[in-house]
PDB file of C-alpha atoms in Angstrom:
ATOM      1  CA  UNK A 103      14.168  17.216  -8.307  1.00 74.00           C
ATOM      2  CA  UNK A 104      17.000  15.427  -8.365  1.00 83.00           C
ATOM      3  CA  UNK A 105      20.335  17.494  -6.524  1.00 81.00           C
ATOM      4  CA  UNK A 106      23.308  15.272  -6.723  1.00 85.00           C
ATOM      5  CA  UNK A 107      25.740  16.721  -9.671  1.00 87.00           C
ATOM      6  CA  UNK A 108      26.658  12.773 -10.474  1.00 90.00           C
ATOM      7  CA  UNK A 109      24.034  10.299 -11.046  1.00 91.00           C
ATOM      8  CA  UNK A 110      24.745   5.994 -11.646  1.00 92.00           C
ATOM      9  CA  UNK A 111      22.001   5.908 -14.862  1.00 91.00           C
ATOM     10  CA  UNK A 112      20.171   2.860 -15.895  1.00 92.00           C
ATOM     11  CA  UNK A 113      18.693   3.218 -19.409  1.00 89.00           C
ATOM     12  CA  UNK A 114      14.954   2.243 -19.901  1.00 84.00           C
ATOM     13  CA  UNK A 115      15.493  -1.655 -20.971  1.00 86.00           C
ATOM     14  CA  UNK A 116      17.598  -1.872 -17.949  1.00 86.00           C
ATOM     15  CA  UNK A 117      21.029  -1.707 -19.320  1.00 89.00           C
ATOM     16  CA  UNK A 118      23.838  -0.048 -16.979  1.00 90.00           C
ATOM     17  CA  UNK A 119      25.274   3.511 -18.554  1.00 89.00           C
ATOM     18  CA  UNK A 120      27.174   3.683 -15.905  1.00 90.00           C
ATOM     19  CA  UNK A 121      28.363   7.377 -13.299  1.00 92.00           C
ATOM     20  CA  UNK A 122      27.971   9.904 -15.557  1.00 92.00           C
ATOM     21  CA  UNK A 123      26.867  13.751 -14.821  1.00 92.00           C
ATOM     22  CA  UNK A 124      23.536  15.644 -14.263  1.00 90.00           C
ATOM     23  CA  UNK A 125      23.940  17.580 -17.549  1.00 91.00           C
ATOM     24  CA  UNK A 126      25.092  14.469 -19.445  1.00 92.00           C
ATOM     25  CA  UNK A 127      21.957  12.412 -18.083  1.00 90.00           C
ATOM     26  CA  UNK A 128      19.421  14.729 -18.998  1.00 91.00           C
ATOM     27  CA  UNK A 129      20.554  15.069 -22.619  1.00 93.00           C
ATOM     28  CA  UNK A 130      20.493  11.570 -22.763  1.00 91.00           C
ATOM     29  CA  UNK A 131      17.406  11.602 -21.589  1.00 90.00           C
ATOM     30  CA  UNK A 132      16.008  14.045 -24.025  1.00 92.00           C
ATOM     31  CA  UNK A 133      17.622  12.216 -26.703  1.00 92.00           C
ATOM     32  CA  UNK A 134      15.857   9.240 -25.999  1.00 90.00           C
ATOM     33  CA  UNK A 135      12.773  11.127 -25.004  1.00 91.00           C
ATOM     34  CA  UNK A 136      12.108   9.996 -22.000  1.00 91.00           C
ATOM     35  CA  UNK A 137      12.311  11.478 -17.805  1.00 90.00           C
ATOM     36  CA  UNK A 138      15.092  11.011 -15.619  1.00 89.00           C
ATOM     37  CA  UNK A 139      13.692   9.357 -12.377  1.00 88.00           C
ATOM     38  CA  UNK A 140      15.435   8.760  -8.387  1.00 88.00           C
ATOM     39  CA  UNK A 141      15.054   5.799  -7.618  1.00 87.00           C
ATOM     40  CA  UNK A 142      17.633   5.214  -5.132  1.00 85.00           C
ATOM     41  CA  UNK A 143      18.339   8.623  -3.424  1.00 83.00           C
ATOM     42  CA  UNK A 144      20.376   7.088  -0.553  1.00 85.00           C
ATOM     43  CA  UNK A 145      23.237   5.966  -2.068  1.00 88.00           C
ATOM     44  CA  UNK A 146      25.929   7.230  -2.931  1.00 86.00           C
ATOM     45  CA  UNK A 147      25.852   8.500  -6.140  1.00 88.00           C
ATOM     46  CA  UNK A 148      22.086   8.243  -6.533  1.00 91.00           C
ATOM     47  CA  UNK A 149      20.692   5.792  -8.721  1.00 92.00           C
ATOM     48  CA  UNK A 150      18.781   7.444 -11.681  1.00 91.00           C
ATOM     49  CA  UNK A 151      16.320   5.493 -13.958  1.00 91.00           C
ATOM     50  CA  UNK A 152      15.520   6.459 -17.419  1.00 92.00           C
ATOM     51  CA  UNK A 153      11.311   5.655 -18.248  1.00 90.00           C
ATOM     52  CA  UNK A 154       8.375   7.585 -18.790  1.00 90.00           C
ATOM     53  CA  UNK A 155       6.968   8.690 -16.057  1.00 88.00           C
ATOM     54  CA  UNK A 156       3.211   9.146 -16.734  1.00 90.00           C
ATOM     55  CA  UNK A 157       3.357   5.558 -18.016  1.00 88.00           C
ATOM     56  CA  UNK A 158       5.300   4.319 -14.423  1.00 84.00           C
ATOM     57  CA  UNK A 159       2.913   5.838 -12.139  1.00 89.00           C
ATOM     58  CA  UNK A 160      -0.195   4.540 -14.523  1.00 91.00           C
ATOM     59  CA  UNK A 161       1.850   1.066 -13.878  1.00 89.00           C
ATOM     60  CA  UNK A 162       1.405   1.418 -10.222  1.00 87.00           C
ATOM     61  CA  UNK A 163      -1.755   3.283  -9.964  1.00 90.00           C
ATOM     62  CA  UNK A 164      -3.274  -0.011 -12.104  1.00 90.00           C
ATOM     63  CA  UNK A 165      -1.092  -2.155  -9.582  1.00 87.00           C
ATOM     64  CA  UNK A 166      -2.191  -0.534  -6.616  1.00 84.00           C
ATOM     65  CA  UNK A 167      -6.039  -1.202  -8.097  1.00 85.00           C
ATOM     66  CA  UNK A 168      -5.254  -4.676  -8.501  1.00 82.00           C
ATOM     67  CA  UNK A 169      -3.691  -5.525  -4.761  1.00 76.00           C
ATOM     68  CA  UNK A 170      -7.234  -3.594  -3.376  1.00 75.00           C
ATOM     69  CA  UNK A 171      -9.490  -6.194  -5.162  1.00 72.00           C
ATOM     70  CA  UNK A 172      -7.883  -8.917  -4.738  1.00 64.00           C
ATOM     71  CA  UNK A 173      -8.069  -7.581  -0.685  1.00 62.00           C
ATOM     72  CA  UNK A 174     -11.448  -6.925  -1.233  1.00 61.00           C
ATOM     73  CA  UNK A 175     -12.250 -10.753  -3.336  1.00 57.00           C
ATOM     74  CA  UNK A 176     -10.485 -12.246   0.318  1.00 56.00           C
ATOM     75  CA  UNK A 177     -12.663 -10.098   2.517  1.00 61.00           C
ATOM     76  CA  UNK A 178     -10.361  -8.225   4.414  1.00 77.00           C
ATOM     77  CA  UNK A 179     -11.818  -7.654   8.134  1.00 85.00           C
ATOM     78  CA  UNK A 180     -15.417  -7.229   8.224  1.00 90.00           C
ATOM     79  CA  UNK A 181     -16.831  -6.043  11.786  1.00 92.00           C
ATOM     80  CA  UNK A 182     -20.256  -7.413  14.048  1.00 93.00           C
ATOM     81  CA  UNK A 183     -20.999  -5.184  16.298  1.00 94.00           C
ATOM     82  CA  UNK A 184     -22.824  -5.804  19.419  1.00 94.00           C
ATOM     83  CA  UNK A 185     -24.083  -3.977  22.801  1.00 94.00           C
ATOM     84  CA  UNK A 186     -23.205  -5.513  26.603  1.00 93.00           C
ATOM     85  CA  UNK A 187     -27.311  -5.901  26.974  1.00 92.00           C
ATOM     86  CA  UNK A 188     -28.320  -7.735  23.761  1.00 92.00           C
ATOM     87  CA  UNK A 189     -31.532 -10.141  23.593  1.00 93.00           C
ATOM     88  CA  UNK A 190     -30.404 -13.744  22.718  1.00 93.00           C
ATOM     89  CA  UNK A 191     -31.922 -13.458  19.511  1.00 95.00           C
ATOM     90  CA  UNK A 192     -29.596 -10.703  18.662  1.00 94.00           C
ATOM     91  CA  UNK A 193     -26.956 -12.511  19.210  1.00 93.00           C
ATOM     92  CA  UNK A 194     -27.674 -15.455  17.156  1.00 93.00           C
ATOM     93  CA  UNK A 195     -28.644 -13.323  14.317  1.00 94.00           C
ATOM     94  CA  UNK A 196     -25.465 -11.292  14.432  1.00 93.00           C
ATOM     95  CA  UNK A 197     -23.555 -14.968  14.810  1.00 92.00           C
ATOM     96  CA  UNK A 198     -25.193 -16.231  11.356  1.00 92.00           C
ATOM     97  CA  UNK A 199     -23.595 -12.791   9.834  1.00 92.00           C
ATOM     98  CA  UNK A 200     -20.304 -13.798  11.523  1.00 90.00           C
ATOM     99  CA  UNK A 201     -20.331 -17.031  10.660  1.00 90.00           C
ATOM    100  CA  UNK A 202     -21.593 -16.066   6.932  1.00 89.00           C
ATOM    101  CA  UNK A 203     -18.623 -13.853   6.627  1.00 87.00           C
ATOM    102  CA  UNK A 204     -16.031 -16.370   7.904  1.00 87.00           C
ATOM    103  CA  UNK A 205     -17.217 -18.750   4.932  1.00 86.00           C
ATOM    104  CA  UNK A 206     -16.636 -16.003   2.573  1.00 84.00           C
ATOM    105  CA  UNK A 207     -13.079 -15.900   4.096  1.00 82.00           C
ATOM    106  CA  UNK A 208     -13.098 -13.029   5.670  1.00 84.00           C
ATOM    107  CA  UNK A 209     -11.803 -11.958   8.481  1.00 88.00           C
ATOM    108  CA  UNK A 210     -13.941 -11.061  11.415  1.00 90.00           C
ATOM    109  CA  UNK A 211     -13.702  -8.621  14.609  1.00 93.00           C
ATOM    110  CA  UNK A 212     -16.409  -8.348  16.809  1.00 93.00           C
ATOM    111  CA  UNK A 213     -16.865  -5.768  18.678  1.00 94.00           C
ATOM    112  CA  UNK A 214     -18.831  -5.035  22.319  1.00 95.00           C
ATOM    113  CA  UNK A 215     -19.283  -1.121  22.335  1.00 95.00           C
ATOM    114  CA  UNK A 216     -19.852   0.166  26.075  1.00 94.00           C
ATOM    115  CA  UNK A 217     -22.128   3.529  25.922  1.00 93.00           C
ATOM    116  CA  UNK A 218     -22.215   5.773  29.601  1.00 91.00           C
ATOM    117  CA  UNK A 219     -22.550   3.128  32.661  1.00 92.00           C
ATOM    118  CA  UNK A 220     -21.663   0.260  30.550  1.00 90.00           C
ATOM    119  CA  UNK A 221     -17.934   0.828  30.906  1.00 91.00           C
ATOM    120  CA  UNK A 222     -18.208  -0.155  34.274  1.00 92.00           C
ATOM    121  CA  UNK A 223     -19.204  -3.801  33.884  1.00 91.00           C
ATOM    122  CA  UNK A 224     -16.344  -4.833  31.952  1.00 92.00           C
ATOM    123  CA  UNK A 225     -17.173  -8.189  32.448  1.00 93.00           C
ATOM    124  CA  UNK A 226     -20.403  -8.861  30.616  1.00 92.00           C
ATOM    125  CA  UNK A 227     -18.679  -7.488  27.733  1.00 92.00           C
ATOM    126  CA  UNK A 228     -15.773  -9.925  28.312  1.00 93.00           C
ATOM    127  CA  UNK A 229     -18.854 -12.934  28.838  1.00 93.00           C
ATOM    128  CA  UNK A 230     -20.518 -11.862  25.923  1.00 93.00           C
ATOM    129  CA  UNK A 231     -17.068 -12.775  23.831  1.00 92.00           C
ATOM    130  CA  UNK A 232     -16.360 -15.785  25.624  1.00 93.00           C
ATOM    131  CA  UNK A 233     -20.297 -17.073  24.904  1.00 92.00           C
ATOM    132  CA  UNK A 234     -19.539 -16.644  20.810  1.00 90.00           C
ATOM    133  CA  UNK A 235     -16.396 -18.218  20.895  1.00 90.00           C
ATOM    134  CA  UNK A 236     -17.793 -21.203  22.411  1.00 90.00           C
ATOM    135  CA  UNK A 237     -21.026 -20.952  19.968  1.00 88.00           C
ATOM    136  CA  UNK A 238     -18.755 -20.698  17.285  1.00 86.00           C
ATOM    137  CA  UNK A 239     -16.310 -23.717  18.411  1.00 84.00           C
ATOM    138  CA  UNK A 240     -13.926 -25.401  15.997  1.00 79.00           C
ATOM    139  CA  UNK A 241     -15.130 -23.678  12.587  1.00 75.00           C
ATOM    140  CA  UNK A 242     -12.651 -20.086  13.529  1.00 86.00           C
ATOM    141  CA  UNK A 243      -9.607 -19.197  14.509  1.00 87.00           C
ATOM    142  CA  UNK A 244      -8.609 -16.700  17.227  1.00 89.00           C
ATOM    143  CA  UNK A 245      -6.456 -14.024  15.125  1.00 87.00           C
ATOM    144  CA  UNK A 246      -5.979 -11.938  18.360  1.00 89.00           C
ATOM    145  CA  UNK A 247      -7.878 -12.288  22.137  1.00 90.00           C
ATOM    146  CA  UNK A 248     -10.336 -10.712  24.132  1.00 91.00           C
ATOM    147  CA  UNK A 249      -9.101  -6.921  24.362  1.00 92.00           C
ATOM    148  CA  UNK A 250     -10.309  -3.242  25.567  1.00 92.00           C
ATOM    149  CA  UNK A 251      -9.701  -0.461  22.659  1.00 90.00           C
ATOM    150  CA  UNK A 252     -11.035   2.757  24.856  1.00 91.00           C
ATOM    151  CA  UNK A 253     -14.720   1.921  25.219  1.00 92.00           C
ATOM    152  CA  UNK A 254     -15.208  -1.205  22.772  1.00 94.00           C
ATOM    153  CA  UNK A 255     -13.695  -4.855  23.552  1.00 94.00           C
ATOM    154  CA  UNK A 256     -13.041  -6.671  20.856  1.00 94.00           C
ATOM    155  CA  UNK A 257     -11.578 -10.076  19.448  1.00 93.00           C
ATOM    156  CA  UNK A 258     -10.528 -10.573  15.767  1.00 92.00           C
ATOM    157  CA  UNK A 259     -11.380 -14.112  14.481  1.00 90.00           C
ATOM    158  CA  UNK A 260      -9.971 -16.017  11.018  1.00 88.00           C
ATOM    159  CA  UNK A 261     -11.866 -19.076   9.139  1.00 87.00           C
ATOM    160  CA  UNK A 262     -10.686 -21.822  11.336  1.00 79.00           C
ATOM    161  CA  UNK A 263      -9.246 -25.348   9.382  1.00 66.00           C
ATOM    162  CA  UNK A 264     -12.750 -26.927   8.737  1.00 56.00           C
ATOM    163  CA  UNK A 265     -13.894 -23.860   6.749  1.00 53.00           C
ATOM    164  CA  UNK A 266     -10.987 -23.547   4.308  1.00 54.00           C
ATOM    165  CA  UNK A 267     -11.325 -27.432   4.116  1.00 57.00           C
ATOM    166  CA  UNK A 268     -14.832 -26.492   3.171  1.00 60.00           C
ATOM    167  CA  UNK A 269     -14.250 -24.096   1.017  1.00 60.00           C
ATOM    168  CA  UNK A 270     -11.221 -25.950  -0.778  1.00 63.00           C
ATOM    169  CA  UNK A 271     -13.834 -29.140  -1.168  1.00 66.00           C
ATOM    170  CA  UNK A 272     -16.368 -26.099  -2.645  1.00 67.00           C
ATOM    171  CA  UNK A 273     -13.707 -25.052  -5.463  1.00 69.00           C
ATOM    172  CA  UNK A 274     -12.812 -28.207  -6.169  1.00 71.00           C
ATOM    173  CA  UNK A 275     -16.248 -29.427  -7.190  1.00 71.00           C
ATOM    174  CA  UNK A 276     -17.091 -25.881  -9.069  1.00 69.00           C
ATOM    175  CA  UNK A 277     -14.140 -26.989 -11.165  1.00 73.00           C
ATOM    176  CA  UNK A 278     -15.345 -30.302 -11.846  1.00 71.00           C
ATOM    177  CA  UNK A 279     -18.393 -29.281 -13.351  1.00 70.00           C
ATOM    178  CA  UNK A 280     -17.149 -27.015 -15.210  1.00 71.00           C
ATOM    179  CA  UNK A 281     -14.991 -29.686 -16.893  1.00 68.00           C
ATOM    180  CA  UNK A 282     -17.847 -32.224 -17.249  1.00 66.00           C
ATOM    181  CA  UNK A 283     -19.681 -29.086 -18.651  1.00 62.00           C
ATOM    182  CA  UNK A 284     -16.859 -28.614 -21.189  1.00 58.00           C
ATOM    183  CA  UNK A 285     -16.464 -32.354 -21.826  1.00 59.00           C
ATOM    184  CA  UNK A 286     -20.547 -32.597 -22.290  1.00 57.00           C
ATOM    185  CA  UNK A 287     -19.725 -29.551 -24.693  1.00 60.00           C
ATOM    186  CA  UNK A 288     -16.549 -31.173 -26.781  1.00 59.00           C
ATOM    187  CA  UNK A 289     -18.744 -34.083 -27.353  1.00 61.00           C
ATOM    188  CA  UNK A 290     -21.688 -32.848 -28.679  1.00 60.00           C
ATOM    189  CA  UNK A 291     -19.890 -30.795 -31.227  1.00 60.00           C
TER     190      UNK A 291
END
């Protein structure tokens, strides 16, 4: 609802019409068949845009879509969780997932959760951390450091330099067989 009595109106291909009235703007705009839309409420007059609505917020709604996959494609921040007391085995199995996920490109937090007592001893929560960042070496990237959230530490960890070398050496050589595939193609036909 727009309140101002004098709106600055852009039509819908963009061009200025320049401070007209309320009144004026809305029969323009049901000339032209189209909505009046705020974009600019804080100036002074307000800036009013001339579209169709239903189509702009389809436009973002699809836009919106778009920016969440291509989050999800690069992983986003994917979470191991582990317990003060784990078996070695444990943790080398929930280090393959880390490590798995890094490749991917993902971001990675892992997480120590403390249940009753645990809270207590701090510190094997804060060894556990240090021991996979030392397994994991050179291939990450600490994001941000050892830290308590309530009754979880955590540490958030980013594909180090080797990996997106890796990866970039991966794409690279997905792309080149795809063009000696097309080649192979071009000259059999």
């Amino acid at each position: 609802m727009i309140k101002a009595r004098e709106v600055r109106l852009i039509g819908d291909d963009g061009e200025q019409l320049g401070v007209i009235t309320l009144a004026e703007a809305r029969q323009i705009a049901t000339e032209r068949e189209t909505d009046i839309v705020e974009v600019s409420p804080g100036v002074d007059p307000p800036v009013c845009r001339l579209m169709d609505y239903g189509k702009f917020k389809y436009q973002q709604a699809k836009k919106d879509r778009e920016s969440n996959k291509s989050q999800k494609a690069t992983g986003g921040l994917r979470e191991v969780r582990m317990r003060p007391k784990i078996g070695q085995h444990d943790i080398d199995f929930k280090l393959r997932t880390a490590k798995r996920l890094l490749a991917q490109g993902s971001k990675v937090k892992i997480l120590v959760m403390f249940r009753g007592r645990e809270i207590a001893h701090p510190v094997l929560g804060r060894e556990l951390l240090q021991n996979v960042l030392e397994t994991l070496g050179d291939a990450i990237k600490v994001e941000r450091g050892i830290m308590m959230e309530g009754r979880n530490m955590t540490v958030i960890l980013s594909p180090g330099k080797i990996q997106k070398e890796e990866k970039k050496e991966k794409e690279e050589k997905a792309e080149k067989a795809e063009k000696g595939e097309k080649d192979a193609q071009n000259e059999n036909e």
